[in-house]
Short mmCIF file of C-alpha atoms in Angstrom, two decimals:
data_model
loop_
_atom_site.label_atom_id
_atom_site.label_comp_id
_atom_site.label_asym_id
_atom_site.label_seq_id
_atom_site.Cartn_x
_atom_site.Cartn_y
_atom_site.Cartn_z
CA UNK A 1 -20.77 11.05 -7.74
CA UNK A 2 -18.08 9.49 -10.12
CA UNK A 3 -15.34 9.57 -6.53
CA UNK A 4 -18.38 8.13 -4.18
CA UNK A 5 -19.15 5.50 -6.51
CA UNK A 6 -15.48 3.89 -6.67
CA UNK A 7 -15.86 4.20 -2.99
CA UNK A 8 -18.79 2.49 -2.51
CA UNK A 9 -17.79 -0.35 -4.72
CA UNK A 10 -14.47 -0.43 -3.87
CA UNK A 11 -15.84 -0.71 -0.13
CA UNK A 12 -17.92 -3.79 -0.98
CA UNK A 13 -14.81 -5.41 -2.64
CA UNK A 14 -12.80 -5.18 0.22
CA UNK A 15 -15.39 -5.95 2.79
CA UNK A 16 -15.92 -9.52 0.29
CA UNK A 17 -12.59 -9.85 0.34
CA UNK A 18 -11.66 -9.59 4.02
CA UNK A 19 -14.69 -11.79 5.16
CA UNK A 20 -13.59 -14.72 2.19
CA UNK A 21 -12.03 -17.73 3.10
CA UNK A 22 -9.40 -16.88 0.66
CA UNK A 23 -8.87 -13.25 2.71
CA UNK A 24 -8.66 -14.97 6.12
CA UNK A 25 -6.41 -17.22 5.01
CA UNK A 26 -3.63 -15.19 4.25
CA UNK A 27 0.01 -15.39 6.03
CA UNK A 28 -0.57 -12.87 8.91
CA UNK A 29 1.77 -11.44 11.83
CA UNK A 30 3.39 -7.81 12.72
CA UNK A 31 3.23 -5.51 10.11
CA UNK A 32 4.03 -1.52 9.94
CA UNK A 33 0.89 -0.77 7.60
CA UNK A 34 2.44 2.90 6.90
CA UNK A 35 5.92 1.53 5.23
CA UNK A 36 6.31 4.47 2.76
CA UNK A 37 10.04 5.71 2.36
CA UNK A 38 9.35 8.67 4.61
CA UNK A 39 9.15 6.18 6.70
CA UNK A 40 12.36 4.77 6.96
CA UNK A 41 15.92 5.72 7.16
CA UNK A 42 19.41 4.60 5.09
CA UNK A 43 22.63 4.87 6.11
CA UNK A 44 25.13 5.49 3.26
CA UNK A 45 28.60 5.56 5.28
CA UNK A 46 29.56 2.20 4.21
CA UNK A 47 29.91 3.61 0.69
CA UNK A 48 26.31 2.26 -0.64
CA UNK A 49 22.79 3.05 0.98
CA UNK A 50 21.91 0.84 3.96
CA UNK A 51 18.27 0.46 4.86
CA UNK A 52 19.23 1.28 8.78
CA UNK A 53 15.84 2.32 10.42
CA UNK A 54 11.79 2.52 10.63
CA UNK A 55 9.60 4.84 12.46
CA UNK A 56 6.24 5.73 12.52
CA UNK A 57 4.37 2.60 13.99
CA UNK A 58 1.32 4.70 14.41
CA UNK A 59 -0.80 1.61 12.37
CA UNK A 60 1.53 -0.90 13.29
CA UNK A 61 -0.86 -4.20 14.46
CA UNK A 62 -1.23 -7.40 13.41
CA UNK A 63 -2.93 -8.31 9.74
CA UNK A 64 -2.13 -10.10 6.67
CA UNK A 65 1.97 -9.70 5.86
CA UNK A 66 1.20 -8.80 2.09
CA UNK A 67 -0.79 -5.79 3.27
CA UNK A 68 2.61 -4.49 4.52
CA UNK A 69 4.05 -5.60 0.55
CA UNK A 70 1.72 -3.83 -1.35
CA UNK A 71 1.82 -0.51 1.09
CA UNK A 72 5.28 -0.89 -0.30
CA UNK A 73 5.01 -1.62 -3.74
CA UNK A 74 2.28 1.34 -4.21
CA UNK A 75 4.59 3.51 -2.82
CA UNK A 76 8.32 2.04 -3.57
CA UNK A 77 7.61 0.77 -6.91
CA UNK A 78 4.97 3.51 -8.50
CA UNK A 79 5.46 6.25 -10.40
CA UNK A 80 4.30 8.95 -9.21
CA UNK A 81 2.70 11.38 -11.51
CA UNK A 82 0.51 8.71 -13.37
CA UNK A 83 0.00 5.98 -10.21
CA UNK A 84 1.11 3.27 -12.47
CA UNK A 85 3.13 0.30 -10.78
CA UNK A 86 6.36 0.71 -12.51
CA UNK A 87 7.09 -3.50 -12.59
CA UNK A 88 10.42 -3.30 -12.74
CA UNK A 89 11.26 -2.33 -9.66
CA UNK A 90 7.94 -4.16 -8.33
CA UNK A 91 9.59 -7.53 -9.59
CA UNK A 92 12.96 -6.39 -7.80
CA UNK A 93 11.22 -5.95 -4.53
CA UNK A 94 9.42 -9.22 -4.74
CA UNK A 95 12.46 -10.56 -5.79
CA UNK A 96 14.74 -9.58 -2.84
CA UNK A 97 11.11 -10.08 -0.03
CA UNK A 98 11.20 -13.62 -1.56
CA UNK A 99 14.82 -14.33 -0.45
CA UNK A 100 13.93 -13.79 3.73
CA UNK A 101 10.08 -15.34 3.26
CA UNK A 102 8.87 -16.87 -0.22
CA UNK A 103 5.09 -15.69 -1.07
CA UNK A 104 1.99 -18.37 -0.65
CA UNK A 105 0.39 -18.98 -4.20
CA UNK A 106 -2.62 -17.48 -2.36
CA UNK A 107 -0.66 -14.22 -1.11
CA UNK A 108 0.36 -14.10 -5.15
CA UNK A 109 -3.17 -14.95 -6.50
CA UNK A 110 -4.80 -12.00 -4.08
CA UNK A 111 -1.63 -9.49 -4.70
CA UNK A 112 -3.70 -7.34 -6.99
CA UNK A 113 -6.75 -7.46 -4.70
CA UNK A 114 -4.23 -6.57 -1.72
CA UNK A 115 -2.35 -3.55 -4.09
CA UNK A 116 -6.23 -2.22 -4.16
CA UNK A 117 -6.66 -2.08 -0.24
CA UNK A 118 -3.39 -0.58 0.29
CA UNK A 119 -4.21 2.17 -2.16
CA UNK A 120 -8.03 2.78 -1.04
CA UNK A 121 -6.76 2.70 2.64
CA UNK A 122 -4.24 5.81 1.74
CA UNK A 123 -7.32 7.30 0.17
CA UNK A 124 -9.94 7.28 2.17
CA UNK A 125 -6.90 8.77 5.45
CA UNK A 126 -5.74 11.43 2.79
CA UNK A 127 -9.71 12.54 1.93
CA UNK A 128 -10.21 12.66 5.80
CA UNK A 129 -6.86 14.49 6.78
CA UNK A 130 -7.84 17.00 3.72
CA UNK A 131 -11.64 17.32 4.40
CA UNK A 132 -11.61 16.94 8.14
CA UNK A 133 -8.26 17.97 9.44
CA UNK A 134 -6.70 17.75 13.24
CA UNK A 135 -4.90 20.80 14.74
CA UNK A 136 -0.92 18.78 14.46
CA UNK A 137 2.01 20.95 14.37
CA UNK A 138 3.43 18.29 12.15
CA UNK A 139 0.53 16.76 10.48
CA UNK A 140 0.65 18.34 6.60
CA UNK A 141 -2.23 16.70 4.33
CA UNK A 142 -1.23 15.43 1.19
CA UNK A 143 -3.27 15.55 -1.80
CA UNK A 144 -5.55 12.24 -2.23
CA UNK A 145 -5.67 12.74 -5.46
CA UNK A 146 -2.52 10.27 -5.94
CA UNK A 147 -4.38 7.40 -4.33
CA UNK A 148 -7.40 7.60 -6.33
CA UNK A 149 -5.13 7.20 -9.55
CA UNK A 150 -3.50 4.68 -7.56
CA UNK A 151 -6.79 2.78 -7.27
CA UNK A 152 -8.43 2.93 -10.56
CA UNK A 153 -4.89 2.10 -11.98
CA UNK A 154 -4.89 -1.20 -9.82
CA UNK A 155 -8.45 -1.63 -10.63
CA UNK A 156 -8.03 -1.50 -14.57
CA UNK A 157 -4.17 -3.19 -14.26
CA UNK A 158 -3.68 -5.47 -12.06
CA UNK A 159 -0.76 -6.91 -11.18
CA UNK A 160 0.29 -10.29 -10.50
CA UNK A 161 4.56 -11.00 -9.44
CA UNK A 162 5.61 -14.28 -11.19
CA UNK A 163 5.92 -17.53 -9.76
#
């Protein structure tokens, strides 16, 4: 019952966000929408790791640019055991991102909501794959509990990048 209530509550929150003027005004563009660490490649031939490739564009499309950032922060900057955001890594990630495209004020304000959206999206997809598995030789269902913990943490501990 507690999980069902969380799903209902978060769906309501995300629908409200998506239909709000603030949500609709976020900068939009092409996004990967699944930019986890296991969907990138690094090349260490120059003596240091350099990002050299992205793959798995199955969920790519046009959406809020902030959603891609939230997906990355939730994976690349997360304590995998607790689901807590590792703030030092999150700060470094956002600072590096902003050397290419500074965040707008609306993106800073809505970062907590998009971190929740990304956690919610992947909790739902993990639940789907766990309970309604497809026949796919490469698909290995992942435990949805990680993203439930992560979502609960993002609700309890909203994070905004500093200005």
